[in-house]
Tab-separated table of C-alpha atoms in Angstrom:
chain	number	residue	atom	x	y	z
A	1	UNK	CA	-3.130	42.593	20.549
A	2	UNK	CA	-5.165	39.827	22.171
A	3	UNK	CA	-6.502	38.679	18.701
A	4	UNK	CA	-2.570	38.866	16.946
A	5	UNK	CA	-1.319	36.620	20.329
A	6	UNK	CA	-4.104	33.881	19.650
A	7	UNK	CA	-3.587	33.507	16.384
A	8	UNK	CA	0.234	33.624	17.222
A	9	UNK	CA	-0.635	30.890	19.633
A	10	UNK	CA	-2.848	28.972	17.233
A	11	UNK	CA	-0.166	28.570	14.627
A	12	UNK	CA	2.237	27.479	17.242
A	13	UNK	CA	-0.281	24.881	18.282
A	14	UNK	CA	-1.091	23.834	14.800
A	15	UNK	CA	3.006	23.707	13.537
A	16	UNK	CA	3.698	21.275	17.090
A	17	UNK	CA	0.321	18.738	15.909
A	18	UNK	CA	2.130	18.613	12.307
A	19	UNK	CA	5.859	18.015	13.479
A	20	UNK	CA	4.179	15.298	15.686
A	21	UNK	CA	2.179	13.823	13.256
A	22	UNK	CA	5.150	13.383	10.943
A	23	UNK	CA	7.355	11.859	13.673
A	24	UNK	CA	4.975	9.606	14.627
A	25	UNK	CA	4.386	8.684	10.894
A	26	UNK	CA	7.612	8.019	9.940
A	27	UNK	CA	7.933	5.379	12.372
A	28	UNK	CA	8.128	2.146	10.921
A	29	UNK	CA	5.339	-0.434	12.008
A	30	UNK	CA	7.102	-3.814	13.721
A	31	UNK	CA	5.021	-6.748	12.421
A	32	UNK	CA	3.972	-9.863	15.018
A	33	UNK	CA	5.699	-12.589	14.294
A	34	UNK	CA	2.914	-15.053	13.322
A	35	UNK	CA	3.907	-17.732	16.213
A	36	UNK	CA	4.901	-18.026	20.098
A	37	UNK	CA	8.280	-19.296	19.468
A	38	UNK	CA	10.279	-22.459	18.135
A	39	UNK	CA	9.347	-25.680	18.797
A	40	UNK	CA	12.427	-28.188	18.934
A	41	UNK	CA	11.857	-32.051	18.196
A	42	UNK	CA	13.864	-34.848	20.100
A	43	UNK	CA	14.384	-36.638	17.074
A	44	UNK	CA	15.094	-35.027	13.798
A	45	UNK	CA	13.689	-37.653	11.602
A	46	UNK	CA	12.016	-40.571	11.760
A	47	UNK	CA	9.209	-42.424	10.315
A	48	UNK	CA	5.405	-41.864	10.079
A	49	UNK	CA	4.905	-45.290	11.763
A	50	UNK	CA	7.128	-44.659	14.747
A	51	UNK	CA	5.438	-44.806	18.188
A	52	UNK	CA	6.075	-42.396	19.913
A	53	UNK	CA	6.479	-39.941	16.901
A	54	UNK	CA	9.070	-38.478	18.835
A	55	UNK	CA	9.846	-39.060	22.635
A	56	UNK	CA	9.404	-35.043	23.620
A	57	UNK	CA	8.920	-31.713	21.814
A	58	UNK	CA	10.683	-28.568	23.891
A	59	UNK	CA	9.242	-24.341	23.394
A	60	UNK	CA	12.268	-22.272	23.249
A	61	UNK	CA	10.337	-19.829	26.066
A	62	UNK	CA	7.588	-20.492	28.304
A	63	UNK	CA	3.785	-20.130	27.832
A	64	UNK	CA	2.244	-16.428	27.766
A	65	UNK	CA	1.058	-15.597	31.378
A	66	UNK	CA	-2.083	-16.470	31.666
A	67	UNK	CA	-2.093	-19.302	29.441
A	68	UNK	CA	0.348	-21.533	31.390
A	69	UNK	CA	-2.553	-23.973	32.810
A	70	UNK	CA	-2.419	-26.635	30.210
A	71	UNK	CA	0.060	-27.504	27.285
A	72	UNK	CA	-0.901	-29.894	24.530
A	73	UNK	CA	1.858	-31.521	21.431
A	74	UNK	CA	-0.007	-31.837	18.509
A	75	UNK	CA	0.380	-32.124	14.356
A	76	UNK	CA	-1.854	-31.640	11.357
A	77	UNK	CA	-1.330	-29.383	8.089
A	78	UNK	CA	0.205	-26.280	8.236
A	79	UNK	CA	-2.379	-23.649	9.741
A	80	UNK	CA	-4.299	-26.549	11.200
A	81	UNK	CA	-6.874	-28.308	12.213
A	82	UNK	CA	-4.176	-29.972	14.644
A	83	UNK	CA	-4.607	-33.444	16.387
A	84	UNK	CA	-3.237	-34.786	19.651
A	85	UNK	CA	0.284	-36.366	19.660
A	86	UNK	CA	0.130	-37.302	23.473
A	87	UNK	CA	-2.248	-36.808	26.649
A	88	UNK	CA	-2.764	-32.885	27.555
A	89	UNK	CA	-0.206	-31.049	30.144
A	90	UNK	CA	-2.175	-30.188	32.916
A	91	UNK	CA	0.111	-29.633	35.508
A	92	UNK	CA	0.088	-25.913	35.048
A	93	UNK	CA	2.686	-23.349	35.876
A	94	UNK	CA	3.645	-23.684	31.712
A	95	UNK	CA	4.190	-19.886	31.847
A	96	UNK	CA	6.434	-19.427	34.573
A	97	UNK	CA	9.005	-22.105	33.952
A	98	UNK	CA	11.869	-21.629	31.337
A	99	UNK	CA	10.203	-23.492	28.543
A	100	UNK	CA	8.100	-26.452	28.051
A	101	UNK	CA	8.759	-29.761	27.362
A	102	UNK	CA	5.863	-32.521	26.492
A	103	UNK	CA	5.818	-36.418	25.490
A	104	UNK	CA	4.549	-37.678	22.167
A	105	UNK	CA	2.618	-41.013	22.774
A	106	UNK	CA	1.191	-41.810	18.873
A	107	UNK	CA	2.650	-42.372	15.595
A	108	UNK	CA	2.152	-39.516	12.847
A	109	UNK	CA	-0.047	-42.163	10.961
A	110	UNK	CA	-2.558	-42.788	13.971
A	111	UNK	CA	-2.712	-38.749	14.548
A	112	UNK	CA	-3.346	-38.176	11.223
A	113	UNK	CA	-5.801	-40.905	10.164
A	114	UNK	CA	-3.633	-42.767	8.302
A	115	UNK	CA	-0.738	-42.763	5.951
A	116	UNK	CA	0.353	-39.030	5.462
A	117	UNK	CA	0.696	-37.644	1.730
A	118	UNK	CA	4.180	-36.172	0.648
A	119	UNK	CA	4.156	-32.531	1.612
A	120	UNK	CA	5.119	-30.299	4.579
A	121	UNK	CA	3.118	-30.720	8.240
A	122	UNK	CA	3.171	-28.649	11.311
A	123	UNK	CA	3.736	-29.841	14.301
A	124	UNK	CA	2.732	-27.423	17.411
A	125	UNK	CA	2.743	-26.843	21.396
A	126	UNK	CA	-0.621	-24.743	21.821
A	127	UNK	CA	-0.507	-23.052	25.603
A	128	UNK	CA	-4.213	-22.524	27.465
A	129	UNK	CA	-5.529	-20.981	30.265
A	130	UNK	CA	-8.927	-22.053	32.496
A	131	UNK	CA	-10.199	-18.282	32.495
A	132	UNK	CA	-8.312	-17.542	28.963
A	133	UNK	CA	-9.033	-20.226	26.849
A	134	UNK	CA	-6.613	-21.369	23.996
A	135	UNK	CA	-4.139	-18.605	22.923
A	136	UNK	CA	-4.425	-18.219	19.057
A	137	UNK	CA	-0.480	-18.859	18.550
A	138	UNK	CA	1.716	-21.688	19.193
A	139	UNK	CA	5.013	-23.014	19.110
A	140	UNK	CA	5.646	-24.634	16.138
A	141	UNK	CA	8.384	-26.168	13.322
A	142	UNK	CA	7.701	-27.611	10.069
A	143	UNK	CA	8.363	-31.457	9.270
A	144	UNK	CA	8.041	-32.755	5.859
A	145	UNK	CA	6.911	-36.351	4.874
A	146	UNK	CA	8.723	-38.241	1.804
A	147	UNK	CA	7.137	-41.912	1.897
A	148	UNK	CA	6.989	-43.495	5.060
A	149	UNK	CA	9.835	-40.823	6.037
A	150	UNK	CA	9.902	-37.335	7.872
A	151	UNK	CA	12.354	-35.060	8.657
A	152	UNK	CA	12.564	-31.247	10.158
A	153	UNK	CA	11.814	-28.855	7.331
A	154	UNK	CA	15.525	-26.420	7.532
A	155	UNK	CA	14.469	-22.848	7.795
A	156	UNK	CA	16.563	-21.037	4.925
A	157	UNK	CA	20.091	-19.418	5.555
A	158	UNK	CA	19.791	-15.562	4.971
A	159	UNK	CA	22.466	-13.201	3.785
A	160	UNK	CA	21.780	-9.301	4.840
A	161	UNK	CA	23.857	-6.593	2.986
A	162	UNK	CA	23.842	-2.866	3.836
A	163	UNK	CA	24.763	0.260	2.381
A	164	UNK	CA	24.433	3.928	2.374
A	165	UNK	CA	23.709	6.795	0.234
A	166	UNK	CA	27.271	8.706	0.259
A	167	UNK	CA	30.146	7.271	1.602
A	168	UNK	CA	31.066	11.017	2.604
A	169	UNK	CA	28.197	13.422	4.652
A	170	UNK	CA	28.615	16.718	6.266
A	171	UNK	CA	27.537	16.933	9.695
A	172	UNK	CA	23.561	17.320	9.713
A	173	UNK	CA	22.603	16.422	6.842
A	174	UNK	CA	20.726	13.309	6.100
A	175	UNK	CA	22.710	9.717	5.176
A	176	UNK	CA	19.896	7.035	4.177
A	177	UNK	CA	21.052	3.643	4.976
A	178	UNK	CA	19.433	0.927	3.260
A	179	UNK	CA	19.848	-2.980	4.123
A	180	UNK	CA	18.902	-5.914	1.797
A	181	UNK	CA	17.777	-9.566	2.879
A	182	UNK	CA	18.104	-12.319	0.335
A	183	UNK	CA	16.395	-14.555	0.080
A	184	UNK	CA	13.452	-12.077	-0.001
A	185	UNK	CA	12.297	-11.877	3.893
A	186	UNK	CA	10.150	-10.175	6.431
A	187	UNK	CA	11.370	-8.961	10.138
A	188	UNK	CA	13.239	-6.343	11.937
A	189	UNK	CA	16.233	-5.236	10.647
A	190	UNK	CA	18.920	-2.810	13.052
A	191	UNK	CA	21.028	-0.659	11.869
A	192	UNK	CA	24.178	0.162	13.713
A	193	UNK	CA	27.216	2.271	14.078
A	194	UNK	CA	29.944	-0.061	15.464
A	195	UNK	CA	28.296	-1.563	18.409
A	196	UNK	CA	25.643	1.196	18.856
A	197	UNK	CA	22.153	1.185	17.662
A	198	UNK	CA	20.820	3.673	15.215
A	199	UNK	CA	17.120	2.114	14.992
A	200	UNK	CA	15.168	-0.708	14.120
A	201	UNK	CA	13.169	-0.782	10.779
A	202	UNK	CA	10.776	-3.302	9.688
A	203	UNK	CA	12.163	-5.232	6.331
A	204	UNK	CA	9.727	-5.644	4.024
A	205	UNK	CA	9.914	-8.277	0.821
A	206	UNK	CA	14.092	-8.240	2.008
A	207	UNK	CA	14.323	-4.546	1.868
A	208	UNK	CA	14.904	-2.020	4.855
A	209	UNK	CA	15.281	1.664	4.666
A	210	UNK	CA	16.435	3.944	7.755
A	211	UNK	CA	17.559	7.658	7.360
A	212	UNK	CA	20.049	9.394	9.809
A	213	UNK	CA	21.016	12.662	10.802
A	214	UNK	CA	22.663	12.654	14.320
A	215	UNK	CA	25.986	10.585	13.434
A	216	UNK	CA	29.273	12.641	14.901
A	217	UNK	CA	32.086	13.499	12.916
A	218	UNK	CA	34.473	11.476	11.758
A	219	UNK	CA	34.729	7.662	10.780
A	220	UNK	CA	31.358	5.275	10.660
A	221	UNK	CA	30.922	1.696	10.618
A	222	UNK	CA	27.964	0.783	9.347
A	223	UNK	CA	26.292	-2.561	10.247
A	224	UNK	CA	22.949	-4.359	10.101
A	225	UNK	CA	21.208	-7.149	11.339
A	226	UNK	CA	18.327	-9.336	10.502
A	227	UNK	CA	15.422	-11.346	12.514
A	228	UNK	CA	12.902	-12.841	10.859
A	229	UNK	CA	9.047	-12.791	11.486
A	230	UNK	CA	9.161	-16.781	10.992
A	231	UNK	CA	12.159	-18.399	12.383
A	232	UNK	CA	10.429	-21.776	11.033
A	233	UNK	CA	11.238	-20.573	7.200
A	234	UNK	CA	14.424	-17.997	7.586
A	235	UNK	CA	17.241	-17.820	9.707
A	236	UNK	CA	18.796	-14.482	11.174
A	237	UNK	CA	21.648	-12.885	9.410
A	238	UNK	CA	24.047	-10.037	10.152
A	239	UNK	CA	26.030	-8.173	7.466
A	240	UNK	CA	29.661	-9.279	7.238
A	241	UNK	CA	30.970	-6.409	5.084
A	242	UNK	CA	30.464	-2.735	6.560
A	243	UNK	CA	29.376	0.603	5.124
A	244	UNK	CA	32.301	3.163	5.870
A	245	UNK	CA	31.121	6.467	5.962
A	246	UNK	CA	32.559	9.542	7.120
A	247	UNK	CA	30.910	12.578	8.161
A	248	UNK	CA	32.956	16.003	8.283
């Protein structure tokens, strides 16, 4: 009897480790986005000669805590190596205040070594700490030079479409909703029912896929929305037509 109740016990045991490890698999992974946050320019064009290259640059957020001794403005190639627009922030408290704001003090062409090819440029607020060091993402926005001319690089409008796999379900059984980003993007994607939240799936090459069981009966609005990983290249997006379901 003692032998049939372990092995009663055992199974029980081993059935609970499975259902978790499929829960806990089918969870989607959220990527990092790849930087801090936005970085908006006081000017939004210019030339590469222009001293200052802009008067200030402004984070949408502050500095992560424990990087909010010094700030520094700086521009180079996408990805980097990254040279100084203007004298370091080293006032401190960069992490606790509402965002950050520096001064430019050089033209494009002295930061850069000269004139700047044609092509896209980055153009950064990196956030330090004195026991931290440098954290390894910044704020950032894209600029690109034409001639002796720059501009802000327009992150691309996105359109997000969603839809389901029956517009009729019976109650408990399982409705896959799927939403679509175009252009092609990366980011979190939420599905909802009218103004409630049904989850949050990771989109990946513009596609998202989230399957349902618990919606009530009777009439469903679907909905979806879309945030990029890189608000420098895509802009958010929410679907403008529904999915109508109804579940009896």
């Amino acid at each position: 009897m003692r032998t049939r109740l372990s092995r009663v016990i055992a199974l029980l045991a081993a059935t609970a480790a499975t259902a978790l490890t499929l829960l806990v698999s089918a969870s989607p992974a959220q990527a990092e986005s790849p930087i801090l946050g936005v970085l908006s320019l006081s000017a939004a064009s210019g030339t590469v000669t222009d001293t200052p290259f802009v008067a200030s640059a402004t984070t949408n957020a502050p500095c992560p805590s424990g990087y909010g001794d010094n700030a520094s403005l700086r521009a180079g190639k996408p990805g980097g190596p990254y040279a100084l627009l203007g004298r370091i922030g080293g006032d401190g408290g960069y992490d606790t205040a509402a965002s950050v704001t520096l001064p430019a003090s050089r033209s494009l062409t002295t930061v850069l070594g000269g004139t700047p090819a044609d092509g896209d440029y980055e153009v950064v607020v990196t956030c330090s700490g004195v026991l931290t060091g440098v954290h390894p993402k910044s704020f950032s926005t894209y600029i690109t030079v034409t001639g002796a001319d720059w501009r802000v690089k327009a992150a691309a409008a996105t359109t997000t479409t969603v839809r389901g796999s029956a517009h009729v379900v019976k109650a408990g059984r399982t409705l896959t909703l799927t939403a679509a980003v175009t252009p092609a993007g990366n980011g979190p994607v939420t599905f909802t029912d009218g103004t409630t939240a049904l989850g949050t799936v990771q989109a990946a090459a513009g596609t998202a896929t989230l399957a349902t069981t618990g919606l009530a009966k009777g009439w469903h609005q679907i909905g979806a929305s879309f945030t990029p990983d890189d608000p420098r290249a895509q802009l958010a997006s929410s679907s403008k037509c529904s999915w109508w379901v109804y579940v009896y």
